[in-house]
Coordinates of C-alpha atoms and ligand atoms in Angstrom, one line a residue:
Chain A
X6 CA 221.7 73.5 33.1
X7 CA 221.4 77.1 31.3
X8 CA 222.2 75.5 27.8
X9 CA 219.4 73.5 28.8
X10 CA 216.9 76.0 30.1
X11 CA 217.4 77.5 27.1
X12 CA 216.8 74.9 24.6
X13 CA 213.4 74.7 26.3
X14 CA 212.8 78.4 25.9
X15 CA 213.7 78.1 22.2
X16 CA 211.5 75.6 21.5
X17 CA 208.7 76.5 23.7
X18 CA 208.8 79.7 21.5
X19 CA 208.6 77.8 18.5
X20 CA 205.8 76.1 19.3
X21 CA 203.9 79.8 20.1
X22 CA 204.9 80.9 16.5
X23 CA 203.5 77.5 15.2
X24 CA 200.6 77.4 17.2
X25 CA 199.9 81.4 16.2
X26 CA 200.3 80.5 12.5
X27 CA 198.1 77.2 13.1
X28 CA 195.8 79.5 14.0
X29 CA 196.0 82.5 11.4
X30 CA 195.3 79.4 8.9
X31 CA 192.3 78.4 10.0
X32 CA 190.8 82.0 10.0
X33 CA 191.6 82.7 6.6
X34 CA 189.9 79.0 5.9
X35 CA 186.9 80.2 7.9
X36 CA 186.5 83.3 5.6
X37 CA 187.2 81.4 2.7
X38 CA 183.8 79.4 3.6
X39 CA 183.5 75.6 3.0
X40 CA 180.9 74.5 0.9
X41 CA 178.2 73.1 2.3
X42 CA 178.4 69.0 2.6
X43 CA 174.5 68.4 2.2
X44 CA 174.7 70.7 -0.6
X45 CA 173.9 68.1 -3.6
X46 CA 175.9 70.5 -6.0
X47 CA 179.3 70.0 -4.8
X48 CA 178.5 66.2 -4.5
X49 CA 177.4 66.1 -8.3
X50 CA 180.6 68.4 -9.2
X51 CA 182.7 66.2 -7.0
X52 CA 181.4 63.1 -8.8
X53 CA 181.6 64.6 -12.2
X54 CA 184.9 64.9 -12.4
X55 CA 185.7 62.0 -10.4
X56 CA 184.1 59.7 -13.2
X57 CA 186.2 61.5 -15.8
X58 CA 189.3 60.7 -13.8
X59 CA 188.7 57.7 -13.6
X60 CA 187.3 56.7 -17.3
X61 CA 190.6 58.4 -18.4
X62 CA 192.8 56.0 -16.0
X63 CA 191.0 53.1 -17.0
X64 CA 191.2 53.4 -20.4
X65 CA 195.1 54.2 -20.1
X66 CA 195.3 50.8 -18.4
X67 CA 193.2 48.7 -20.9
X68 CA 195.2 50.7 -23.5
X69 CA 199.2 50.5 -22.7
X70 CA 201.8 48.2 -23.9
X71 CA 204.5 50.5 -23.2
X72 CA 206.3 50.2 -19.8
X73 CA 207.3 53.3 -19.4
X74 CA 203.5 54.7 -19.5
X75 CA 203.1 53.0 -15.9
X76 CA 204.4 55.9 -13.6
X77 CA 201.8 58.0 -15.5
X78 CA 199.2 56.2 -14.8
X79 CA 200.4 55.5 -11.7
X80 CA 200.9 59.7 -10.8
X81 CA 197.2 59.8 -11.8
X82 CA 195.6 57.4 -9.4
X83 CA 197.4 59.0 -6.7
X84 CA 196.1 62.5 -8.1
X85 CA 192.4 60.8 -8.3
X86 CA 193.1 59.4 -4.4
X87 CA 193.9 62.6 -3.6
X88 CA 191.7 64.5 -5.4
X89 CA 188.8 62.0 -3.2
X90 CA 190.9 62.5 0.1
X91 CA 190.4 66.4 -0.3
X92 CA 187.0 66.2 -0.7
X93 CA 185.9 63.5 2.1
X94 CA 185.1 66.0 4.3
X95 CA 182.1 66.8 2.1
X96 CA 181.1 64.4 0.6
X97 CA 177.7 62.1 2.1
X98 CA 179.8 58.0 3.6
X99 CA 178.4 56.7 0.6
X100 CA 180.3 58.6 -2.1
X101 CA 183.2 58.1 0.0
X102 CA 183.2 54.5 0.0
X103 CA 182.3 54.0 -2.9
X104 CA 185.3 56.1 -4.8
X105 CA 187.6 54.5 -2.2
X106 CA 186.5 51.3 -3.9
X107 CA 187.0 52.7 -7.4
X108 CA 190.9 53.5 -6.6
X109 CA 191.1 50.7 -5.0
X110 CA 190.1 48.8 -8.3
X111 CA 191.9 50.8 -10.5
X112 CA 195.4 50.3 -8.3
X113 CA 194.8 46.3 -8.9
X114 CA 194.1 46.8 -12.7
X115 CA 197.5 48.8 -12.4
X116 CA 199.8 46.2 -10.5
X117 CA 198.1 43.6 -12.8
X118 CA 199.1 45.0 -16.2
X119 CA 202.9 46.1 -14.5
X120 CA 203.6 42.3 -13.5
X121 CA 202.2 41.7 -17.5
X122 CA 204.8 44.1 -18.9
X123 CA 207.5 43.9 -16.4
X124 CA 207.9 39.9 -16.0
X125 CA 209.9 39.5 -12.8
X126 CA 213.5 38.9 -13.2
X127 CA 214.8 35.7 -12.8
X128 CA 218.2 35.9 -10.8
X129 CA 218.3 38.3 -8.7
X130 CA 218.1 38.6 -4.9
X131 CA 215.1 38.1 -3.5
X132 CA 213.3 41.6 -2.2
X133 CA 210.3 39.6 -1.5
X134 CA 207.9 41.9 -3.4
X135 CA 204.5 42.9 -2.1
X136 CA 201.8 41.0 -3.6
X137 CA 198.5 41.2 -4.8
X138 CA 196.7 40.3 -1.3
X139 CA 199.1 42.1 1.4
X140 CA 197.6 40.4 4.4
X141 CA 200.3 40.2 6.4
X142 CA 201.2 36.9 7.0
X143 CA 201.7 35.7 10.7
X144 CA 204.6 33.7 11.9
X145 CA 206.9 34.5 8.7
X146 CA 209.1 37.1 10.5
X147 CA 209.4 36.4 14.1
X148 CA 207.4 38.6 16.8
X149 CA 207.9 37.9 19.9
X150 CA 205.1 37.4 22.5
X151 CA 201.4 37.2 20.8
X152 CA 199.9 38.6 23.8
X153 CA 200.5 41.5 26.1
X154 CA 202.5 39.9 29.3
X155 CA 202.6 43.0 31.2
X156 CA 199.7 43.8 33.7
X157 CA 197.0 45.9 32.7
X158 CA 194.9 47.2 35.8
X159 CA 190.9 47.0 35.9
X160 CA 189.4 50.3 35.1
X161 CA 186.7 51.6 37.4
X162 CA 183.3 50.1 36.7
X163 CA 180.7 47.5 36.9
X164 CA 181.1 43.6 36.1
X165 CA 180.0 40.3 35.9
X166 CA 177.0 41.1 38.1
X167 CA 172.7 39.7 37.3
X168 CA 169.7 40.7 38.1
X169 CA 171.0 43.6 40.2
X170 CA 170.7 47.6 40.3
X171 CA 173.6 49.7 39.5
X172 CA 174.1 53.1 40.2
X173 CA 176.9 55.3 39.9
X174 CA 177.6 59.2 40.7
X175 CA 180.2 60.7 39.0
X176 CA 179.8 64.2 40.8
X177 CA 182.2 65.2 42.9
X178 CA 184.2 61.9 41.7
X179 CA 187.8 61.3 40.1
X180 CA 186.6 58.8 37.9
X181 CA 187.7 59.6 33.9
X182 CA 186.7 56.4 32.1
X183 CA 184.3 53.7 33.3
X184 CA 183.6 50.5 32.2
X185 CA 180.2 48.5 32.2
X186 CA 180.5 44.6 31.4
X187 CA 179.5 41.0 31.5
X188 CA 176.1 41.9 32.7
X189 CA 173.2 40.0 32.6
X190 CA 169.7 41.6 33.4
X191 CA 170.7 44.6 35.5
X192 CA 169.5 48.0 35.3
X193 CA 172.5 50.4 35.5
X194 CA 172.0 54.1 36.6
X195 CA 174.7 56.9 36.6
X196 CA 174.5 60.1 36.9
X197 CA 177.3 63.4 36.4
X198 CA 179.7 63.4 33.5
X199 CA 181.9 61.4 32.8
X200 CA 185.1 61.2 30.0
X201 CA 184.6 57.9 28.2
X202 CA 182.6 55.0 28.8
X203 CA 183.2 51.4 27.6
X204 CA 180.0 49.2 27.5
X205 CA 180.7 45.2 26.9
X206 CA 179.1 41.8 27.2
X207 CA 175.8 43.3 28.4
X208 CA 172.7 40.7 27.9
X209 CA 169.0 42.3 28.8
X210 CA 170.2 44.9 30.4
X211 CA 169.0 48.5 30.8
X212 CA 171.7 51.4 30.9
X213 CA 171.0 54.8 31.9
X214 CA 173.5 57.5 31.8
X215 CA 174.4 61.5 32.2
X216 CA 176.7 62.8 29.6
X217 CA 180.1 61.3 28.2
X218 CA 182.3 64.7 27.5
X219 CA 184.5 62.4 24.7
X220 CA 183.0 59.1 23.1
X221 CA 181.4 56.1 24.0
X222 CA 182.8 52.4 22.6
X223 CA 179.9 49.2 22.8
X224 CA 180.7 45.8 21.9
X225 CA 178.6 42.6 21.9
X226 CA 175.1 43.7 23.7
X227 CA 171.4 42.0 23.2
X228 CA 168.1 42.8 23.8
X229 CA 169.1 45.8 25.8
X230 CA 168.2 49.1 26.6
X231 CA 170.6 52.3 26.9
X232 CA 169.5 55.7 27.3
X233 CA 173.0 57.5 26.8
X234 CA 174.2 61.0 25.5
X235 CA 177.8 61.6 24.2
X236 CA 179.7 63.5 21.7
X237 CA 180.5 60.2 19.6
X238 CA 179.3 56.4 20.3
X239 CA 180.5 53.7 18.3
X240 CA 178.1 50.9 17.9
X241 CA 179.7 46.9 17.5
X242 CA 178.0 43.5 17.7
X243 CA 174.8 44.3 18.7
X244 CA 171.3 42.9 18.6
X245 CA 167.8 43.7 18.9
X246 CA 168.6 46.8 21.3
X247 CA 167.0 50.4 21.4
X248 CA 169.3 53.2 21.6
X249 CA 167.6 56.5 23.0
X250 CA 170.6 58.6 22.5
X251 CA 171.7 62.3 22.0
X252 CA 175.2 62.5 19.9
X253 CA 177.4 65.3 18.8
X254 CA 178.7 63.6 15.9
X255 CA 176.7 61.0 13.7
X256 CA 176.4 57.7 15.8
X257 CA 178.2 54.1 14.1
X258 CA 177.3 50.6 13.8
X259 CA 179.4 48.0 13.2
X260 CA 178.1 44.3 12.8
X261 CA 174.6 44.6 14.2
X262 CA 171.5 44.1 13.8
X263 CA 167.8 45.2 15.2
X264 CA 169.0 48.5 16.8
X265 CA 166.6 50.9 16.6
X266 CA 166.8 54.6 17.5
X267 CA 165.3 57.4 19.2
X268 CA 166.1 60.5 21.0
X269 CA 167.2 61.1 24.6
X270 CA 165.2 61.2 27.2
X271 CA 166.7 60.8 30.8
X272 CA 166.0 62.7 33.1
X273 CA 167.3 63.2 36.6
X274 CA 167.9 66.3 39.1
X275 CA 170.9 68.5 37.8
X276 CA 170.6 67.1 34.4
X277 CA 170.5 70.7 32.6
X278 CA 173.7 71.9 34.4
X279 CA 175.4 68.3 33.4
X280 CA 174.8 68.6 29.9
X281 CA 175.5 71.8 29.4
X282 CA 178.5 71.1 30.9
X283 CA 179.4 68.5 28.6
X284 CA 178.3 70.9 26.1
X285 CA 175.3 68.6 25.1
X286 CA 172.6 70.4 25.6
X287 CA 171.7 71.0 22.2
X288 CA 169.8 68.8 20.5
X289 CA 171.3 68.2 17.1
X290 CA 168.9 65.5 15.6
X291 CA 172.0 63.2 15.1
X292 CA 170.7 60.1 17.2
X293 CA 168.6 59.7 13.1
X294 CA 172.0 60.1 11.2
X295 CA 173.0 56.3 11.4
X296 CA 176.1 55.0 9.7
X297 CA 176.3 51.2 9.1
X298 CA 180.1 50.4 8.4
X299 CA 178.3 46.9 7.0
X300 CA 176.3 48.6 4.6
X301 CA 177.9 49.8 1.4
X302 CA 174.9 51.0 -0.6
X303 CA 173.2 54.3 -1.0
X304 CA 169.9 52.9 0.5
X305 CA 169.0 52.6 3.9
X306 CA 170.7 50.1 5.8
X307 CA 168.3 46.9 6.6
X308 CA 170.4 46.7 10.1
X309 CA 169.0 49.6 11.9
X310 CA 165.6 51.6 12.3
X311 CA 163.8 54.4 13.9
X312 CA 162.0 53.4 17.0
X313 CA 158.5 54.3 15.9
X314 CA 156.9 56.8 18.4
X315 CA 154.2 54.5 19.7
X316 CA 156.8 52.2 21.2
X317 CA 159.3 54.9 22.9
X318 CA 159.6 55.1 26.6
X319 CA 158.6 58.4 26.8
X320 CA 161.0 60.4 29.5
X321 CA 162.6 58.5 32.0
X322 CA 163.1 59.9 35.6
X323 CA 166.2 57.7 37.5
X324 CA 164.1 59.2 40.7
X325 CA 161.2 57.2 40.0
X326 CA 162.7 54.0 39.1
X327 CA 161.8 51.7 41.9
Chain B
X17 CA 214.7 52.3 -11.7
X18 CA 211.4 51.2 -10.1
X19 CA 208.5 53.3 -10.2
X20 CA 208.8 54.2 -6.4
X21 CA 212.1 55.7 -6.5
X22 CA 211.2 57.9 -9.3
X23 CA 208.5 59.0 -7.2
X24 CA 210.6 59.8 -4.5
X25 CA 212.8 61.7 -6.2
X26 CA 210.6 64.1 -7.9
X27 CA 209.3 64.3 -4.0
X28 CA 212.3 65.1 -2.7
X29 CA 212.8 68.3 -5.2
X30 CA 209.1 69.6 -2.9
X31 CA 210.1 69.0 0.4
X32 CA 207.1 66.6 1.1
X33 CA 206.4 64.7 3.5
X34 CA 203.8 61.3 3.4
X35 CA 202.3 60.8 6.8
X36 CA 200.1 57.8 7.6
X37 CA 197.9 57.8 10.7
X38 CA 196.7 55.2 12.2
X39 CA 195.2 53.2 14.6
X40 CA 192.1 51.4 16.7
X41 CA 188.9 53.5 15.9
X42 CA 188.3 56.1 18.7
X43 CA 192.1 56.2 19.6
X44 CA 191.4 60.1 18.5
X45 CA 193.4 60.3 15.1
X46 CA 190.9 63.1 13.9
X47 CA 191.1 64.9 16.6
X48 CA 194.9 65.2 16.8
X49 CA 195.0 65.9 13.0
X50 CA 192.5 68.7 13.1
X51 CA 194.0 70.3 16.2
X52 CA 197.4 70.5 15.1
X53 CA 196.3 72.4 12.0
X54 CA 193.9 74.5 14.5
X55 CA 190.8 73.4 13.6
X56 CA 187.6 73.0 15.6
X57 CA 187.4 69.8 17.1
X58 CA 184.3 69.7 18.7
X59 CA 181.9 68.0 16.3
X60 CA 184.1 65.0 14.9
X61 CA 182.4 61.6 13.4
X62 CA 184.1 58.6 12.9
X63 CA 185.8 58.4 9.7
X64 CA 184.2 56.5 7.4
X65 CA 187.0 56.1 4.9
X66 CA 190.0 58.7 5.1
X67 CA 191.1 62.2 5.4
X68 CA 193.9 64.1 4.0
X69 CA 195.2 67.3 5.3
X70 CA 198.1 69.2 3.5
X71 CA 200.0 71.6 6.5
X72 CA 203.0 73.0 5.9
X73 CA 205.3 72.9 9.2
X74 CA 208.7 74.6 9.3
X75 CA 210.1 74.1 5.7
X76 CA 208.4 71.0 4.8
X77 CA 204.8 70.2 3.4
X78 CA 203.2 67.6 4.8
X79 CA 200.6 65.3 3.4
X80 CA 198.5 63.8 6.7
X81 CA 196.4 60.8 5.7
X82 CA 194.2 60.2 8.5
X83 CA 192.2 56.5 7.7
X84 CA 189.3 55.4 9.8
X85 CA 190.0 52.6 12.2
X86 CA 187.3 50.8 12.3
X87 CA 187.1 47.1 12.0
X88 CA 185.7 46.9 8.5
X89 CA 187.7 49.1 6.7
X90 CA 191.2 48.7 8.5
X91 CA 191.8 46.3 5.3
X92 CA 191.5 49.4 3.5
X93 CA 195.0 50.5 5.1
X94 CA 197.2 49.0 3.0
X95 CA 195.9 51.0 0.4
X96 CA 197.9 53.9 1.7
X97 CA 201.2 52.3 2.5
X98 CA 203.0 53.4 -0.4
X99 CA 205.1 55.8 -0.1
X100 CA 204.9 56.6 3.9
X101 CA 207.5 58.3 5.1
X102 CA 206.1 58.7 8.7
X103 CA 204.2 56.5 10.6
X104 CA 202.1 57.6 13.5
X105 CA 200.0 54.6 15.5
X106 CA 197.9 56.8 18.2
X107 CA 197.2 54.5 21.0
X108 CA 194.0 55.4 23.7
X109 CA 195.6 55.3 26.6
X110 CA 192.4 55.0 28.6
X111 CA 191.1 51.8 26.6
X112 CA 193.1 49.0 28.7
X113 CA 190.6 46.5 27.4
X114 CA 191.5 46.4 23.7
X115 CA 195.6 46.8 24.1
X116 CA 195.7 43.4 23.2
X117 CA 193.6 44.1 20.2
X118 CA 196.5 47.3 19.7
X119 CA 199.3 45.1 19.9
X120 CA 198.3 42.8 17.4
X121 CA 197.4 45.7 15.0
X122 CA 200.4 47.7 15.5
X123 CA 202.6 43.9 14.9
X124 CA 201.1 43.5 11.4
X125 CA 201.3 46.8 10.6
X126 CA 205.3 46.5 11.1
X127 CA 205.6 43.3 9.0
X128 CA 204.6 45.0 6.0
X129 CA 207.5 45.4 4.2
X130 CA 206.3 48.5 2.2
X131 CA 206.4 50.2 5.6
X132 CA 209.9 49.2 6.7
X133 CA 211.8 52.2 6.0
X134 CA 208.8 54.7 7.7
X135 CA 210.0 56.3 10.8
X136 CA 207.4 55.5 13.7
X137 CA 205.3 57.9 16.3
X138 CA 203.6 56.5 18.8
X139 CA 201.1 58.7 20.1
X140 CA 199.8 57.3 23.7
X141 CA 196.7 59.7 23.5
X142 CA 194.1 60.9 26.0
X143 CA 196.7 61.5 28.3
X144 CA 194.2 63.9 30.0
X145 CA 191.6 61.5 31.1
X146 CA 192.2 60.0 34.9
X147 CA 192.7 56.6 34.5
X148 CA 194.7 56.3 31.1
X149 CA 198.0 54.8 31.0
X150 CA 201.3 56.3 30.9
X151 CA 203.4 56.4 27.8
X152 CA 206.0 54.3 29.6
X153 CA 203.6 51.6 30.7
X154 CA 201.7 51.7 27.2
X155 CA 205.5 50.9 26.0
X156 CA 205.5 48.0 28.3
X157 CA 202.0 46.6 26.5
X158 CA 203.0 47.0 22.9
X159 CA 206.4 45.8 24.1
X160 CA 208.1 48.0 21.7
X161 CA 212.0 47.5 23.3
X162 CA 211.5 44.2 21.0
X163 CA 211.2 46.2 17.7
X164 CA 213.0 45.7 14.5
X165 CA 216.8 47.2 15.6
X166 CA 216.6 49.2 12.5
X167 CA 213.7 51.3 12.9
X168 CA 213.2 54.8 14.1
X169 CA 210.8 55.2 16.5
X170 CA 209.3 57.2 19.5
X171 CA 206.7 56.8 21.8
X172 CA 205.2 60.4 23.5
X173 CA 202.4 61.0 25.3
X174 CA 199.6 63.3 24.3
X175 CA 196.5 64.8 24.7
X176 CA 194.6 65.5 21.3
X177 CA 192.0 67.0 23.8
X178 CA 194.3 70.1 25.2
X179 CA 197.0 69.8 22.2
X180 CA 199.5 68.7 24.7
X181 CA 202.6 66.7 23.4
X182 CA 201.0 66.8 19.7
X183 CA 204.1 69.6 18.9
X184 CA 206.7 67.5 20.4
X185 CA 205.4 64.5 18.9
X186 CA 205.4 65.8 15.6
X187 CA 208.6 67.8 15.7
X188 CA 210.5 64.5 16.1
X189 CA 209.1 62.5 13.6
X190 CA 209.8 65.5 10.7
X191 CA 213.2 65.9 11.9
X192 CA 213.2 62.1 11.4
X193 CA 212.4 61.8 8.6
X194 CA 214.6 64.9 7.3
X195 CA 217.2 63.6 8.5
X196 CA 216.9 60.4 6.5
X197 CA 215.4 61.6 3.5
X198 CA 216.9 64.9 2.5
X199 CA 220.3 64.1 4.2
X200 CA 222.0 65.6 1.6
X201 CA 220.7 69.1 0.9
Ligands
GTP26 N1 189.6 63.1 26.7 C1 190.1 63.0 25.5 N2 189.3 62.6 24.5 C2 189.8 62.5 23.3 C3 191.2 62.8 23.0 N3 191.5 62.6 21.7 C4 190.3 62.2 21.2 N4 189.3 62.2 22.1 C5 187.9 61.8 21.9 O1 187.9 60.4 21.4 C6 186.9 60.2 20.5 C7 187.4 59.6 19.2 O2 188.2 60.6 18.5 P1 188.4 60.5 16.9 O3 189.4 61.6 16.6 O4 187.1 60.5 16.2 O5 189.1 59.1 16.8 P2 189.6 58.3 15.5 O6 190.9 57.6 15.9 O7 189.7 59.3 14.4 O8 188.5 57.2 15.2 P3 188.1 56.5 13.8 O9 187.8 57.6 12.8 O10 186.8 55.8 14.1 O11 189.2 55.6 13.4 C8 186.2 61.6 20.3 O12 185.1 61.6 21.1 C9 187.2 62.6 20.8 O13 186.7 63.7 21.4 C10 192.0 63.2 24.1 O14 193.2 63.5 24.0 N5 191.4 63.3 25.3
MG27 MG1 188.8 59.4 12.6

């Protein structure tokens, strides 16, 4: 019992001194200031000597007959990768992807030219080595069960419900996550804060909502409407919807098409306090910083748009909604 | 020799330490990589492509890569295989409808051969929020009693959001690996 009282003590110390250094190492990276990640100077120097990297590994690879070059070139990619991994904090998605592509490449061109100089062995047992495409391939080693058996319990929330009104009040409630799905022409309406909120399978709906403390996760929704404020919201399979949003983080789409954006605009008594709560009530433009995950070039994505002004709801008060 | 063990043994001379997180997007892998090396965690967007965080904890150095999870670049993953000597799946605990989507993630992930020797955290996350599963019934789901006999592995619940659990977590998965990997100094 006291052995084991003090194992905790020891460790809960530990932790303290960790935690105290943890933070010690963050102040002196505070004062040793971050460059700025809009700042199209450390982008150009970031891409400068990327390109020379990179020209350098390539023409090592085109270059080598010699086996015993390949760990070199192999030490470099991984210095290039991390070279890129070091810098993705501040550099804009596109640069990111795009030199994520590059190692990518070059790592091919590598395994290529090492199965050209090193032929396989002929006898020898079989260590069944990775190869080129490494999608894993089902069935091959046996997994039991494809599907969870065990019972999952229904989160709070709305589903399968049409042509109905929805409204929810968080205040005063012990509700954490709620979950909106299979809907079908409903107007939803909640009001408080919230932790997460998952939004699925919603057809002509509209969806108002106070603020989500943590993030918000949408999959498969159509000519809908949502009026939502979170720190993040992630964005999948959806179509010919406006999103009237106000985000900590820069919002995501994944597979759609037709969204359009604007700002937030609900309204409803206690809002202020809510928000500011959920420390949301800044407005940080961000609902206008778009990511497409689709879209791999540097111009704007053809999946999403700004709602022009002329057709924006204007502010919407849950009070006066029939 | 092949390339890799040369690798690894000009990394065992340094004490380092490869790290792969991953996981379904929004299971909160930013979040407990930042906190755990004290960083403000307040502003986070989903990762477009990966991070990489070099922390030194107790004698070791480790090299965190933190990819993004969503859909379209989880086939990135693989990139980052080589070499990992830790493998952390983070789990949202309070995201009951895509477990199944979890499970199948976290099955592929342990076919891949070039991952068979990585010791394995599993971080049941959001812990905090009312609603989200336990560790124990999030082992239940991603039935891990039926994992390969030889791996190391731990499930531990967490919350990225008040930095519970992420010490714990993380203190068993260094001594892990240590104690595979540098077994003889
Ligand atoms: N309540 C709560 N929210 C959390 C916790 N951990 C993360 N979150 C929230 O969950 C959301 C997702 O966190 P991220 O760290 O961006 O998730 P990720 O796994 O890196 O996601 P991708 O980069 O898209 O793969 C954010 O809004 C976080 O604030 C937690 O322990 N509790
Ligand atoms: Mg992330």
């Amino acid at each position: 019992m006291e052995d084991e009282d003090n194992e905790e003590q020891t460790l809960q110390k530990k932790h303290q001194l960790m935690l105290e250094r943890l933070s010690a190492r963050h102040q002196t990276r505070l004062e040793t200031r971050k460059p700025d990640p809009s700042d199209s100077s450390t982008t150009s120097a970031f891409l400068s000597r990327f390109n020379d990297s990179k020209k350098s590994i390539a023409a090592k690879i085109e270059s080598s007959t010699d086996p015993s070059r390949l760990p070199d070139i192999s030490a470099a990619i991984s210095d290039l990768e991390k070279f890129v991994a070091e810098n993705s904090y501040l550099l804009p998605s596109y640069e990111i992807r795009s030199s994520l592509k590059t190692i990518s490449d070059l790592k091919q061109s590598l395994e290529n030219l090492t199965s050209q100089l090193i032929p396989k062995k002929k006898f020898s047992f079989k260590k069944s080595k990775p190869t080129k495409t490494q999608i894993p391939q089902p069935d091959t080693v046996s997994v039991p069960e494809k599907t969870t058996s065990y019972p999952i319990r229904d989160s709070p929330g709305f589903r399968h419900k049409q042509n109905q009104v929805l409204v929810q009040n968080f205040k005063g409630s012990e509700i954490g996550e709620f979950t909106i799905s299979d809907l079908d022409s409903c107007e939803v309406k909640l009001i408080g804060c919230v932790n997460a909120l998952f939004l699925n399978r919603l057809k002509n709906c509209k969806i108002y909502a106070g603020p989500v403390v943590g993030s918000i996760l949408m999959e498969e929704v159509e000519d809908c409407v949502f009026v939502l404020a979170s720190h993040q919201i992630r964005i999948h399979f959806a179509k010919r919807s406006d999103f009237y949003l106000r985000v900590r983080s820069r919002p995501i789409i994944e597979d759609s098409d037709g969204v359009r954006f604007a700002n937030y605009c609900l309204k409803y008594e206690g809002i202020e306090e809510d928000l500011a709560v959920a420390r949301l009530d800044e407005e940080t433009g961000n609902w206008a910083n778009v990511d497409d995950f689709k879209w791999l070039r540097a111009v704007q994505s053809p999946n999403w748009s700004i709602l022009p002004a002329e057709e924006r709801v204007g502010d919407v008060d849950l009070a006066n909604l029939r | 020799m092949g390339l890799l063990s040369i690798i690894r043994k000009i990394k065992k001379k340094e004490k380092e330490m490869r790290i792969l997180m991953v996981g379904l997007d929004n299971s909160g892998k930013t979040t407990i990589v930042l906190k755990i090396n004290g960083e403000d965690t307040s502003v986070i967007s989903p990762t477009l492509g990966f991070n990489i965080k070099t922390i030194t904890y107790q004698k070791y150095t480790l090299n965190i890569w933190d990819v993004g999870g969503q859909r379209t670049i989880r086939s990135y993953w693989r990139n980052y295989f080589e070499q990992t000597d830790g493998l952390v799946w983070v789990v949202d605990s309070s995201d009951l409808r895509r477990l199944d989507d979890c499970k199948m993630e976290l099955d592929n992930l342990l076919k891949e051969e070039r991952l068979s020797g990585a010791s394995l955290l599993i971080f049941a996350n959001k812990q905090d929020i009312k609603g989200a599963l336990t560790p124990t019934e999030i082992a239940k789901v991603l039935n891990l009693e039926a994992m390969d006999k030889t791996r190391h592995w731990k499930i531990a619940g967490c919350s990225a959001y008040t930095g519970e659990g992420l010490l714990e977590g993380f203190d068993w998965l260094v001594q892990d690996i240590a104690s595979r990997i540098y077994m003889l100094d």
